[in-house]
Backbone as ProteinMPNN parsed JSONL, in Angstrom:
{"seq_chain_A": "MNGLYEVRADHDRDSIVMYQAYSPAIADAALRAGRFVAPFSFHRMTWIKPSFLWLMHRSNWGRKSGQERILAVRITRSGWEEALSRAVLTDAHPDRLAAAEVHVQWDPERSLRGAALNHYSIQVGVSRHLIRTLVDDWIVGITDLTERARRIADLVQSGRAAQAKRLLPPEKPYPVPDDILRRVTPGQGPRSAKGATTTPSGRR", "coords_chain_A": {"N_chain_A": [[-18.264, -6.51, -1.239], [-16.778, -6.316, -4.321], [-15.705, -9.094, -6.109], [-13.198, -8.874, -7.225], [-11.83, -6.353, -6.225], [-10.526, -5.694, -4.058], [-9.889, -4.797, -0.805], [-7.336, -6.095, 1.671], [-5.806, -6.692, 4.057], [-3.798, -6.169, 7.374], [-5.347, -6.278, 10.129], [-6.702, -4.381, 13.367], [-9.258, -3.613, 15.404], [-8.863, -1.02, 15.286], [-6.695, -0.236, 14.358], [-4.646, -0.389, 10.988], [-1.998, -2.281, 8.367], [0.364, -1.397, 6.721], [2.931, -1.536, 4.028], [5.824, -0.351, 2.758], [8.953, 0.439, 0.891], [12.259, 1.567, 2.251], [14.943, 2.485, 1.095], [18.082, 2.126, 3.719], [18.851, 4.565, 4.92], [16.874, 5.934, 5.266], [15.347, 4.634, 6.287], [16.464, 3.45, 8.804], [16.2, 5.801, 10.084], [13.549, 6.745, 10.939], [12.428, 3.673, 12.237], [14.265, 4.921, 14.361], [13.028, 7.268, 15.409], [9.852, 6.57, 15.634], [8.646, 7.762, 13.483], [8.046, 8.94, 10.18], [11.087, 10.888, 9.263], [13.325, 13.57, 8.508], [15.895, 11.584, 6.478], [13.732, 11.028, 4.917], [11.459, 12.12, 1.829], [9.165, 15.272, 2.843], [7.808, 15.994, 0.489], [7.075, 14.873, -1.726], [4.987, 12.688, -3.159], [3.761, 9.749, -1.343], [3.698, 6.149, -1.89], [1.243, 3.915, -0.371], [0.788, 0.919, 0.518], [-1.617, -2.0, 1.51], [-1.169, -4.83, 0.958], [1.654, -7.656, 1.369], [2.694, -9.02, -0.122], [2.33, -8.297, -2.478], [3.991, -5.971, -2.634], [6.654, -7.097, -1.831], [6.735, -8.13, -4.268], [7.751, -5.535, -6.185], [9.528, -4.505, -5.063], [11.371, -6.525, -5.134], [11.089, -8.424, -3.308], [13.806, -6.43, -0.896], [15.085, -6.174, -2.509], [15.573, -4.136, -4.642], [17.274, -1.281, -5.687], [17.674, 1.134, -2.991], [15.494, 0.239, -1.949], [15.619, -1.245, 0.181], [14.672, -1.844, 2.318], [12.621, -3.435, 4.49], [9.54, -2.052, 5.201], [6.738, -1.844, 7.918], [3.723, -0.13, 8.366], [1.727, 1.326, 10.881], [-0.841, 2.24, 10.5], [-3.854, 4.577, 11.956], [-7.252, 2.951, 11.278], [-9.664, 5.009, 10.966], [-7.931, 7.456, 9.686], [-7.007, 5.77, 7.638], [-9.065, 5.503, 6.382], [-9.744, 8.244, 5.95], [-8.277, 8.609, 3.932], [-8.937, 7.303, 2.188], [-10.966, 8.352, 1.738], [-11.239, 10.696, 0.222], [-9.55, 10.463, -2.255], [-8.663, 9.395, -5.884], [-9.129, 8.129, -8.11], [-6.723, 6.937, -10.563], [-6.966, 7.056, -13.18], [-8.91, 9.62, -13.78], [-10.582, 12.122, -14.644], [-7.845, 14.899, -16.035], [-7.791, 16.959, -14.588], [-9.039, 16.155, -12.143], [-7.775, 14.877, -10.9], [-4.813, 16.524, -10.565], [-6.18, 17.956, -8.522], [-5.968, 16.454, -7.081], [-6.059, 14.713, -3.193], [-5.235, 13.165, -3.207], [-4.273, 9.84, -4.652], [-5.521, 6.655, -6.016], [-4.501, 4.011, -6.888], [-5.483, 0.6, -8.307], [-3.971, -2.858, -8.474], [-2.727, -5.786, -10.293], [-3.276, -8.697, -7.799], [-0.086, -10.525, -6.8], [1.242, -13.398, -6.242], [2.625, -15.616, -3.278], [5.174, -16.512, -5.114], [5.532, -14.607, -6.995], [3.939, -14.563, -8.89], [1.239, -12.586, -11.471], [-1.916, -12.43, -9.967], [-5.832, -13.152, -10.112], [-7.634, -10.786, -9.335], [-7.47, -7.613, -7.054], [-5.139, -5.801, -6.362], [-4.723, -2.522, -3.96], [-3.004, 0.254, -4.31], [-1.988, 3.448, -3.068], [-1.895, 6.547, -2.904], [0.188, 9.092, -1.085], [-0.671, 12.485, -1.292], [2.096, 15.307, -1.188], [0.559, 16.986, 0.183], [-0.539, 16.25, 2.219], [1.079, 14.37, 3.492], [1.892, 15.069, 6.267], [-0.176, 14.75, 7.813], [-0.732, 12.519, 7.466], [1.801, 11.439, 8.704], [2.139, 12.573, 11.289], [-0.898, 12.562, 12.688], [-1.774, 9.659, 12.062], [0.229, 7.488, 12.255], [0.726, 5.245, 13.881], [2.915, 3.725, 15.115], [5.692, 2.028, 13.786], [6.607, -1.364, 12.159], [10.23, -3.385, 11.574], [10.891, -5.661, 9.304], [12.551, -6.463, 7.906], [14.268, -8.632, 7.747], [12.83, -10.262, 8.119], [10.956, -10.371, 5.857], [13.459, -11.257, 3.983], [14.142, -13.989, 4.916], [11.928, -15.616, 4.023], [11.578, -15.084, 1.63], [13.989, -17.102, 0.942], [13.247, -19.053, 2.005], [11.156, -19.175, 0.121], [12.418, -19.535, -3.015], [14.447, -22.211, -2.157], [12.606, -24.079, -2.298], [10.814, -24.31, -0.401], [7.839, -23.592, 0.183], [5.723, -23.806, 1.902], [6.79, -23.335, 4.404], [6.75, -20.858, 4.004], [4.937, -19.628, 3.822], [3.13, -20.145, 6.38], [4.716, -17.614, 7.481], [4.245, -15.084, 6.611], [2.85, -12.108, 6.993], [-0.785, -11.621, 8.496], [-3.357, -11.499, 6.348], [-7.103, -9.99, 5.621], [-9.998, -9.357, 4.222], [-10.701, -6.114, 4.75], [-13.306, -4.16, 5.974], [-14.006, -2.18, 4.052], [-16.139, 1.362, 4.001], [-19.248, 1.927, 2.525], [-19.403, 4.343, 0.639], [-17.016, 5.093, 0.06], [-15.605, 2.689, -1.018], [-17.467, 2.886, -3.104], [-16.296, 4.992, -4.013], [-13.967, 4.24, -4.682], [-13.956, 2.248, -6.524], [-12.878, 0.571, -9.34], [-14.887, 1.582, -11.738], [-17.486, 2.347, -10.169], [-17.169, 4.659, -9.587], [-16.656, 8.85, -10.053], [-16.396, 9.236, -13.898], [-13.767, 8.332, -15.966], [-11.147, 10.119, -17.783], [-11.543, 9.952, -20.199], [-14.366, 9.485, -20.991], [-15.024, 7.147, -19.506], [-15.98, 4.278, -17.662], [-13.204, 3.484, -15.163], [-10.682, 1.865, -15.351], [-8.221, -0.751, -13.929], [-4.703, 1.165, -14.451], [-1.816, 0.165, -14.333], [0.117, 0.967, -13.693], [1.242, 1.638, -11.674]], "CA_chain_A": [[-17.225, -5.225, -1.309], [-16.317, -6.632, -5.125], [-13.792, -9.659, -5.567], [-11.802, -8.403, -8.048], [-11.493, -5.117, -5.584], [-11.432, -6.2, -2.58], [-9.313, -4.362, 0.088], [-7.247, -6.72, 1.949], [-4.729, -6.027, 4.998], [-3.357, -6.615, 8.237], [-5.797, -5.071, 10.601], [-7.293, -4.128, 14.149], [-10.782, -2.901, 15.751], [-8.14, 0.705, 15.693], [-5.483, 0.038, 12.973], [-4.392, -0.862, 9.307], [-0.854, -2.218, 8.338], [0.971, -0.527, 4.931], [4.218, -2.294, 3.606], [6.373, 0.497, 2.254], [9.921, -0.28, 0.966], [12.854, 2.141, 1.627], [16.772, 2.835, 1.71], [19.05, 1.959, 4.815], [19.053, 5.429, 6.088], [15.175, 6.634, 5.528], [13.517, 2.808, 7.409], [16.869, 3.707, 10.505], [15.896, 6.853, 10.737], [12.059, 6.238, 10.71], [12.875, 3.279, 13.187], [14.264, 5.399, 15.451], [11.571, 7.902, 15.645], [9.074, 6.109, 15.579], [7.641, 8.005, 12.409], [9.386, 9.339, 8.673], [11.971, 11.965, 9.815], [14.117, 13.365, 7.693], [15.944, 12.298, 4.096], [12.715, 11.34, 3.812], [10.703, 13.109, 1.936], [8.057, 15.704, 2.712], [7.781, 16.788, -0.717], [6.473, 14.018, -2.756], [3.521, 11.797, -2.976], [4.071, 8.661, -1.011], [2.715, 5.094, -2.089], [1.308, 3.662, 0.6], [0.206, -0.431, 0.126], [-1.406, -3.175, 2.342], [-0.577, -6.329, 0.55], [2.655, -7.635, 1.614], [3.116, -9.959, -1.247], [2.317, -6.937, -3.627], [5.164, -5.504, -2.267], [7.392, -8.032, -2.046], [6.839, -8.205, -6.096], [7.81, -4.38, -6.041], [11.145, -4.375, -4.257], [12.324, -8.145, -5.674], [12.098, -9.019, -1.313], [14.158, -5.622, -0.743], [16.277, -6.098, -3.599], [15.696, -3.06, -5.778], [18.582, -0.255, -5.014], [16.98, 2.275, -2.209], [14.225, -0.354, -1.145], [16.599, -2.676, 0.48], [15.097, -2.02, 4.077], [11.115, -3.363, 5.049], [8.711, -1.712, 6.905], [5.442, -2.168, 8.652], [3.259, 1.408, 8.792], [1.025, 0.573, 11.137], [-2.047, 3.643, 10.718], [-4.947, 4.199, 12.713], [-8.27, 3.533, 10.919], [-9.594, 6.555, 11.194], [-7.145, 7.697, 8.849], [-6.789, 5.035, 6.261], [-10.697, 5.877, 5.692], [-10.139, 9.781, 5.357], [-7.073, 9.008, 3.349], [-9.673, 6.646, 0.684], [-12.464, 9.303, 1.43], [-9.945, 11.998, -0.507], [-8.93, 9.511, -3.406], [-9.126, 10.042, -6.912], [-8.446, 7.139, -9.037], [-5.133, 7.193, -11.381], [-6.794, 7.208, -14.367], [-9.899, 10.22, -13.978], [-9.753, 13.686, -15.595], [-6.325, 14.61, -15.517], [-7.89, 17.847, -13.456], [-9.239, 15.732, -10.748], [-6.031, 14.514, -10.776], [-4.357, 17.333, -10.358], [-6.014, 18.502, -7.605], [-6.864, 14.875, -6.039], [-4.863, 15.121, -2.065], [-4.411, 10.847, -2.491], [-4.566, 8.858, -5.611], [-5.514, 5.628, -5.683], [-4.174, 2.424, -8.415], [-5.296, -0.776, -8.022], [-2.837, -3.376, -9.037], [-3.148, -6.944, -10.475], [-2.654, -8.924, -6.441], [1.095, -11.999, -6.625], [1.842, -15.048, -5.777], [4.12, -15.896, -2.83], [6.139, -16.939, -6.56], [5.864, -12.733, -8.396], [3.248, -14.572, -10.331], [-0.079, -11.862, -11.024], [-3.352, -12.996, -9.723], [-6.839, -12.783, -10.523], [-7.489, -10.115, -8.945], [-6.645, -6.184, -8.002], [-4.455, -5.048, -4.829], [-5.041, -1.068, -4.055], [-2.127, 1.635, -3.75], [-2.381, 4.396, -2.378], [-0.527, 7.628, -3.067], [-0.556, 10.243, -0.294], [0.621, 13.737, -1.892], [2.289, 16.081, -0.503], [-0.176, 18.483, 1.006], [-1.355, 14.957, 3.127], [1.656, 13.813, 4.186], [2.06, 15.859, 7.222], [-1.086, 14.451, 8.523], [-0.053, 10.643, 7.608], [3.113, 11.187, 9.646], [1.905, 12.98, 12.228], [-1.643, 11.529, 13.603], [-2.287, 8.384, 11.816], [0.959, 6.477, 12.161], [0.944, 4.444, 15.284], [4.298, 2.083, 15.354], [6.07, 0.949, 12.937], [8.051, -2.621, 12.09], [11.112, -3.335, 10.662], [10.57, -6.184, 8.435], [13.096, -6.586, 6.378], [14.718, -10.186, 7.696], [11.736, -11.315, 8.126], [10.799, -10.99, 4.321], [14.672, -12.23, 3.156], [13.978, -15.191, 5.593], [9.869, -15.21, 3.382], [11.948, -15.304, -0.262], [14.718, -17.859, 0.787], [12.202, -20.587, 2.113], [10.721, -20.112, -1.629], [13.773, -19.941, -3.708], [14.639, -23.271, -1.445], [11.277, -24.406, -2.329], [9.561, -24.645, 1.191], [6.56, -22.567, 0.443], [4.984, -23.969, 2.921], [7.416, -22.833, 5.706], [7.674, -19.567, 3.42], [2.868, -18.672, 3.817], [3.321, -18.857, 7.693], [5.167, -16.661, 8.285], [3.234, -14.508, 6.051], [1.966, -11.05, 8.038], [-2.028, -11.98, 8.191], [-4.201, -10.403, 5.85], [-8.457, -10.569, 5.267], [-10.871, -8.389, 3.85], [-10.951, -4.722, 5.308], [-14.764, -3.857, 5.923], [-14.535, -0.057, 4.04], [-17.896, 2.021, 4.149], [-19.752, 1.227, 0.951], [-19.662, 5.007, 0.465], [-15.748, 5.401, 0.118], [-15.805, 1.431, -1.601], [-17.827, 3.356, -4.518], [-15.58, 5.973, -4.893], [-12.095, 4.153, -5.052], [-13.587, 0.878, -7.346], [-12.738, 0.93, -10.586], [-15.97, 1.534, -11.992], [-17.915, 2.524, -9.405], [-16.989, 6.424, -9.413], [-16.987, 9.441, -11.203], [-16.492, 9.034, -15.445], [-12.595, 8.396, -16.014], [-10.816, 11.574, -18.909], [-11.975, 9.557, -21.787], [-15.941, 9.04, -20.937], [-15.157, 5.443, -19.765], [-15.093, 3.971, -15.898], [-11.998, 3.39, -14.757], [-10.241, 0.543, -14.718], [-6.67, -0.463, -13.319], [-3.763, 0.703, -15.456], [-0.819, -0.58, -13.996], [1.564, 2.977, -13.877], [2.325, 0.706, -10.528]], "C_chain_A": [[-17.382, -6.409, -2.657], [-15.036, -7.325, -5.312], [-12.925, -9.282, -6.232], [-10.684, -7.313, -7.539], [-11.746, -5.032, -4.564], [-9.977, -5.509, -1.898], [-8.716, -5.372, 1.024], [-5.91, -6.426, 3.037], [-4.89, -6.569, 6.513], [-3.816, -5.936, 9.2], [-6.71, -5.614, 12.063], [-8.819, -3.906, 14.31], [-10.058, -1.47, 15.533], [-7.236, 0.489, 14.118], [-5.4, -0.95, 12.078], [-3.109, -0.807, 9.297], [-0.486, -1.869, 6.982], [2.268, -0.907, 5.004], [4.863, -0.671, 3.111], [8.316, -0.505, 2.249], [11.159, 1.2, 0.725], [14.959, 1.991, 2.186], [16.931, 2.964, 2.852], [18.377, 3.611, 5.802], [17.179, 6.241, 6.33], [14.577, 5.685, 7.116], [14.644, 3.142, 8.335], [16.421, 4.614, 11.293], [14.406, 7.088, 11.714], [12.226, 5.01, 11.896], [13.026, 4.286, 14.743], [13.921, 6.16, 16.201], [9.683, 7.722, 15.949], [7.945, 6.8, 14.899], [8.64, 8.466, 11.707], [9.683, 10.98, 9.068], [12.756, 11.85, 8.499], [15.404, 12.255, 7.745], [14.571, 12.218, 4.166], [12.394, 12.144, 3.705], [9.346, 14.066, 1.961], [7.165, 16.598, 1.717], [7.224, 15.928, -2.372], [5.442, 13.359, -2.414], [4.736, 10.534, -2.773], [2.707, 6.965, -1.211], [2.677, 3.878, -0.471], [0.628, 1.836, 0.529], [-0.159, -1.923, 1.653], [-1.609, -4.275, 2.346], [1.094, -5.812, 0.653], [3.273, -7.922, 0.59], [2.714, -9.204, -2.602], [4.343, -6.005, -3.534], [6.497, -6.012, -2.353], [7.969, -8.029, -3.923], [7.535, -6.679, -6.719], [9.071, -4.208, -6.011], [11.538, -5.56, -4.446], [12.32, -8.544, -3.967], [13.23, -8.259, -0.516], [15.292, -5.892, -1.216], [17.109, -5.237, -4.269], [17.08, -2.098, -4.709], [17.471, 1.099, -4.187], [15.074, 1.688, -1.317], [14.885, -1.819, -0.604], [15.458, -3.36, 1.97], [12.806, -1.985, 3.751], [10.508, -3.17, 5.72], [7.294, -1.655, 7.063], [4.87, -1.0, 8.909], [2.267, 0.843, 9.261], [-0.013, 2.362, 11.47], [-2.94, 3.961, 11.763], [-6.141, 3.936, 11.876], [-8.754, 4.059, 10.256], [-8.972, 7.281, 9.941], [-6.791, 7.455, 7.744], [-8.31, 5.753, 5.513], [-10.959, 7.729, 5.101], [-9.301, 9.175, 4.354], [-8.161, 8.096, 1.608], [-10.518, 8.121, 0.549], [-11.849, 10.545, 0.499], [-9.291, 11.522, -1.762], [-10.011, 9.716, -4.438], [-8.335, 8.285, -7.757], [-7.18, 7.248, -9.82], [-5.912, 8.002, -12.758], [-8.171, 8.835, -14.188], [-9.268, 10.941, -14.078], [-8.258, 14.025, -14.992], [-6.593, 16.318, -14.321], [-8.661, 17.306, -12.102], [-8.521, 15.643, -10.104], [-5.465, 15.0, -9.91], [-4.436, 17.7, -8.538], [-6.42, 17.556, -6.102], [-5.422, 15.279, -4.015], [-4.34, 13.549, -2.157], [-5.268, 10.614, -3.534], [-5.094, 7.483, -5.249], [-5.396, 4.877, -7.239], [-4.782, 1.304, -7.437], [-4.571, -1.441, -9.083], [-2.883, -5.008, -9.558], [-2.161, -8.014, -8.588], [-0.797, -10.026, -7.083], [0.939, -12.985, -5.254], [2.68, -15.072, -4.46], [5.095, -15.681, -4.209], [6.112, -15.236, -7.218], [4.524, -13.213, -9.092], [1.386, -13.187, -9.991], [-1.591, -13.05, -11.023], [-4.685, -12.569, -10.42], [-7.46, -11.54, -9.865], [-6.878, -9.083, -8.504], [-5.961, -6.649, -6.177], [-4.152, -3.382, -4.933], [-3.509, -0.927, -3.743], [-2.759, 2.643, -3.717], [-1.279, 5.735, -2.081], [-1.05, 8.595, -2.331], [0.381, 11.751, -0.609], [0.97, 14.319, -0.881], [1.552, 17.546, 1.064], [-0.764, 17.386, 2.444], [-0.164, 14.356, 4.3], [2.102, 13.764, 6.081], [1.401, 14.824, 8.429], [-0.919, 12.564, 8.882], [0.96, 10.599, 8.924], [3.077, 11.696, 11.429], [0.754, 12.49, 13.101], [-2.064, 10.529, 13.163], [-1.159, 7.467, 12.28], [0.913, 6.738, 13.307], [1.801, 3.445, 16.012], [4.8, 2.039, 13.629], [7.738, -0.146, 13.095], [8.813, -2.759, 11.119], [10.697, -4.888, 10.285], [11.171, -7.398, 7.534], [14.182, -8.197, 6.998], [13.363, -10.911, 7.422], [11.275, -12.059, 6.257], [12.62, -10.903, 3.825], [14.464, -13.127, 4.103], [12.689, -15.539, 4.854], [11.027, -16.027, 1.95], [12.969, -16.459, 0.14], [14.25, -18.733, 1.032], [11.825, -20.738, 0.32], [11.376, -20.736, -2.794], [14.337, -21.589, -3.269], [13.814, -24.262, -2.181], [10.718, -25.116, -1.319], [8.729, -23.499, 1.119], [6.014, -22.714, 1.475], [5.04, -23.769, 3.792], [7.279, -21.62, 4.941], [6.32, -18.7, 4.005], [2.988, -19.088, 5.622], [3.704, -18.32, 8.319], [4.994, -15.397, 7.935], [2.37, -13.062, 7.344], [0.157, -11.989, 8.039], [-2.817, -11.132, 7.274], [-5.715, -11.159, 5.867], [-8.937, -9.434, 5.152], [-11.264, -7.372, 5.019], [-12.557, -4.028, 4.868], [-14.827, -2.182, 5.269], [-15.468, 0.164, 3.631], [-18.152, 1.819, 2.632], [-19.396, 2.522, 0.254], [-18.025, 5.78, 0.097], [-15.957, 4.209, -0.367], [-16.243, 2.103, -2.675], [-16.64, 4.338, -5.25], [-13.915, 5.431, -5.226], [-12.069, 3.033, -5.455], [-13.441, 1.483, -8.837], [-14.121, 0.22, -10.947], [-17.309, 1.1, -11.768], [-18.244, 4.1, -9.488], [-17.421, 7.244, -10.543], [-15.907, 9.241, -12.739], [-14.976, 9.198, -15.253], [-12.665, 9.862, -17.129], [-11.454, 11.078, -20.424], [-13.358, 8.976, -21.503], [-16.16, 7.713, -20.311], [-15.548, 5.417, -18.468], [-14.088, 3.356, -16.287], [-11.757, 1.929, -14.455], [-8.498, 0.498, -14.522], [-5.698, -0.057, -14.619], [-3.004, 0.755, -15.606], [0.347, 0.221, -13.895], [2.223, 2.199, -12.673], [2.399, -0.05, -10.021]], "O_chain_A": [[-18.004, -7.426, -2.35], [-13.897, -6.936, -5.055], [-11.762, -9.342, -5.833], [-9.511, -7.156, -7.878], [-12.729, -4.543, -4.006], [-8.944, -5.731, -2.53], [-9.704, -5.893, 1.542], [-4.97, -5.822, 2.519], [-5.851, -7.249, 6.872], [-3.146, -4.955, 9.521], [-7.267, -6.71, 12.132], [-9.552, -4.029, 13.329], [-10.896, -0.573, 15.634], [-7.329, 1.121, 13.066], [-5.872, -2.082, 12.184], [-2.56, 0.143, 9.855], [-1.289, -2.182, 6.103], [2.856, -0.643, 6.052], [4.014, 0.215, 3.208], [8.781, -1.403, 2.951], [11.212, 1.834, -0.329], [15.703, 1.617, 3.092], [16.198, 3.767, 3.43], [17.747, 3.707, 6.855], [16.622, 6.823, 7.261], [13.95, 5.845, 8.164], [14.002, 3.303, 9.373], [16.224, 4.609, 12.508], [14.311, 7.495, 12.871], [12.106, 5.646, 12.943], [12.307, 4.367, 15.739], [14.186, 6.14, 17.403], [8.755, 8.451, 16.301], [6.764, 6.729, 15.237], [9.803, 8.538, 12.102], [8.903, 11.929, 9.153], [12.926, 10.908, 7.725], [15.925, 12.012, 8.833], [13.949, 13.125, 3.612], [12.484, 13.078, 4.501], [8.438, 13.744, 1.195], [6.293, 17.446, 1.905], [7.086, 16.288, -3.541], [4.984, 13.485, -1.278], [5.796, 10.28, -3.345], [1.538, 6.789, -0.868], [3.567, 3.323, 0.174], [-0.59, 2.007, 0.476], [0.627, -2.51, 2.397], [-2.091, -4.908, 3.285], [1.677, -4.759, 0.394], [4.282, -7.313, 0.236], [2.877, -9.73, -3.703], [5.317, -5.715, -4.229], [7.394, -5.383, -2.915], [9.054, -7.959, -4.5], [7.866, -6.776, -7.901], [9.694, -3.752, -6.97], [12.407, -5.774, -3.601], [13.352, -8.907, -3.403], [13.768, -8.881, 0.4], [16.357, -5.892, -0.599], [18.315, -5.202, -4.515], [17.545, -2.243, -3.579], [16.679, 1.809, -4.807], [14.161, 2.202, -0.671], [14.686, -2.997, -0.903], [15.359, -4.484, 2.462], [12.042, -1.178, 3.222], [10.484, -3.712, 6.825], [6.679, -1.341, 6.044], [5.444, -0.481, 9.867], [1.688, -0.024, 8.606], [0.14, 3.234, 12.326], [-2.573, 3.356, 12.77], [-6.375, 5.059, 11.428], [-8.62, 3.943, 9.038], [-9.814, 7.704, 9.149], [-6.373, 8.245, 6.898], [-8.468, 6.319, 4.431], [-11.774, 8.263, 4.349], [-10.039, 9.304, 3.377], [-8.016, 8.331, 0.408], [-10.658, 8.799, -0.468], [-12.724, 11.38, 0.266], [-8.46, 12.263, -2.288], [-11.213, 9.974, -4.39], [-7.236, 7.732, -7.75], [-6.496, 8.08, -9.224], [-5.623, 9.1, -13.233], [-8.114, 9.101, -15.388], [-8.054, 11.026, -13.893], [-7.699, 13.637, -13.966], [-5.765, 16.686, -13.486], [-8.83, 18.04, -11.129], [-8.371, 16.086, -8.965], [-5.345, 14.546, -8.772], [-3.565, 17.744, -7.669], [-6.828, 17.723, -4.953], [-4.36, 15.894, -3.928], [-3.476, 12.941, -1.526], [-6.461, 10.906, -3.612], [-5.072, 7.209, -4.049], [-5.975, 5.105, -8.301], [-4.625, 1.162, -6.224], [-4.439, -1.01, -10.228], [-3.333, -5.558, -8.552], [-0.96, -8.005, -8.318], [-0.744, -9.882, -8.305], [0.68, -13.124, -4.058], [3.676, -14.363, -4.609], [5.743, -14.637, -4.28], [6.987, -14.966, -8.041], [3.958, -12.408, -9.831], [0.729, -12.994, -8.968], [-2.02, -13.967, -11.724], [-4.64, -11.674, -11.265], [-8.466, -11.619, -10.57], [-5.767, -8.928, -9.012], [-6.263, -7.446, -5.288], [-3.446, -2.952, -5.845], [-2.864, -1.749, -3.092], [-3.875, 2.845, -4.194], [-0.29, 5.846, -1.357], [-2.179, 9.062, -2.48], [1.543, 12.043, -0.325], [0.47, 14.121, 0.226], [1.825, 18.291, 2.004], [-1.304, 17.825, 3.459], [-0.346, 14.022, 5.471], [2.452, 12.846, 6.823], [1.927, 14.313, 9.417], [-0.957, 11.803, 9.849], [0.856, 9.86, 9.904], [3.733, 11.314, 12.398], [1.071, 12.007, 14.188], [-3.009, 10.144, 13.851], [-1.627, 6.459, 12.808], [0.987, 7.829, 13.873], [1.616, 2.7, 16.975], [4.135, 2.029, 12.594], [8.876, -0.06, 13.554], [8.505, -2.45, 9.968], [10.041, -5.391, 11.197], [10.815, -8.411, 6.932], [14.869, -8.639, 6.077], [13.041, -11.851, 6.695], [11.245, -13.159, 5.705], [12.686, -10.033, 2.957], [15.564, -12.722, 4.479], [12.148, -16.098, 5.808], [11.1, -17.191, 1.558], [12.732, -17.244, -0.778], [14.641, -19.676, 0.345], [12.004, -21.671, -0.464], [11.177, -21.803, -3.376], [14.683, -22.231, -4.261], [14.362, -25.253, -2.663], [10.249, -26.254, -1.341], [8.858, -22.535, 1.874], [5.741, -21.704, 2.123], [4.047, -23.78, 4.519], [8.146, -20.936, 5.484], [6.378, -17.567, 4.483], [2.908, -18.047, 6.274], [3.443, -18.22, 9.518], [5.427, -14.504, 8.663], [1.551, -13.246, 8.244], [0.133, -13.079, 7.467], [-2.877, -9.936, 7.561], [-5.845, -12.372, 6.03], [-8.511, -8.477, 5.799], [-11.955, -7.669, 5.994], [-12.874, -3.544, 3.782], [-15.444, -1.238, 5.762], [-15.967, -0.627, 2.83], [-17.311, 1.591, 1.764], [-18.993, 2.273, -0.882], [-17.978, 6.993, -0.109], [-17.186, 4.236, -0.292], [-15.38, 2.055, -3.552], [-16.24, 4.435, -6.41], [-13.0, 6.02, -5.801], [-11.062, 2.342, -5.296], [-13.811, 2.565, -9.291], [-14.506, -0.929, -10.729], [-18.047, 0.29, -12.331], [-19.364, 4.61, -9.457], [-18.097, 6.933, -11.523], [-14.694, 9.115, -12.574], [-14.652, 10.088, -14.467], [-13.678, 10.528, -17.343], [-11.726, 11.739, -21.427], [-13.463, 7.8, -21.853], [-17.23, 7.123, -20.458], [-15.527, 6.518, -17.917], [-13.915, 2.788, -17.366], [-12.308, 1.122, -13.706], [-7.704, 1.383, -14.842], [-5.772, -0.704, -15.664], [-2.629, 1.226, -16.68], [1.497, -0.175, -14.087], [3.444, 2.074, -12.579], [3.418, -0.252, -9.36]]}, "name": "protein", "num_of_chains": 1, "seq": "MNGLYEVRADHDRDSIVMYQAYSPAIADAALRAGRFVAPFSFHRMTWIKPSFLWLMHRSNWGRKSGQERILAVRITRSGWEEALSRAVLTDAHPDRLAAAEVHVQWDPERSLRGAALNHYSIQVGVSRHLIRTLVDDWIVGITDLTERARRIADLVQSGRAAQAKRLLPPEKPYPVPDDILRRVTPGQGPRSAKGATTTPSGRR"}
């Protein structure tokens, strides 16, 4: 696997964990139901991320409005790979991107303190055409990590980074099948809209 573009995640033989940040209303309803239900929107793209620290950077450790609750969403590995097999990189030709059920974006991975690292983390956008499949068929469990995230943030702020690291979810390289990896890795798949191979656009 390309060292710059490597999927790292908390995974086991059958499942993989994605992280998402939501409002309390969406999170509470999802935790009660064990899957996403209203007021979660089934009519817009939802982004799932296997990197806990990238989501912490994105949500400012759950401090941003509408992103106060941190959820670990465990989905099947078969569902994850199905999503990637349908994906198009976000700087692909506009016609291909518009028709795609799944978008893939690579952004710089983040350190415990939020600094950009020299390798990339994958973000996967599941379109409204596939969200029902994600919710009804792929999700196997949802866990609330809000308090854990806050504890880690407090430890980092108080200078206890070593203790904070011990609370991070485990993430290790995920063995993406070669044919799927070529599809979602910049420079390996079809040409972008400008005729060059795709590179991270930094939109998300």
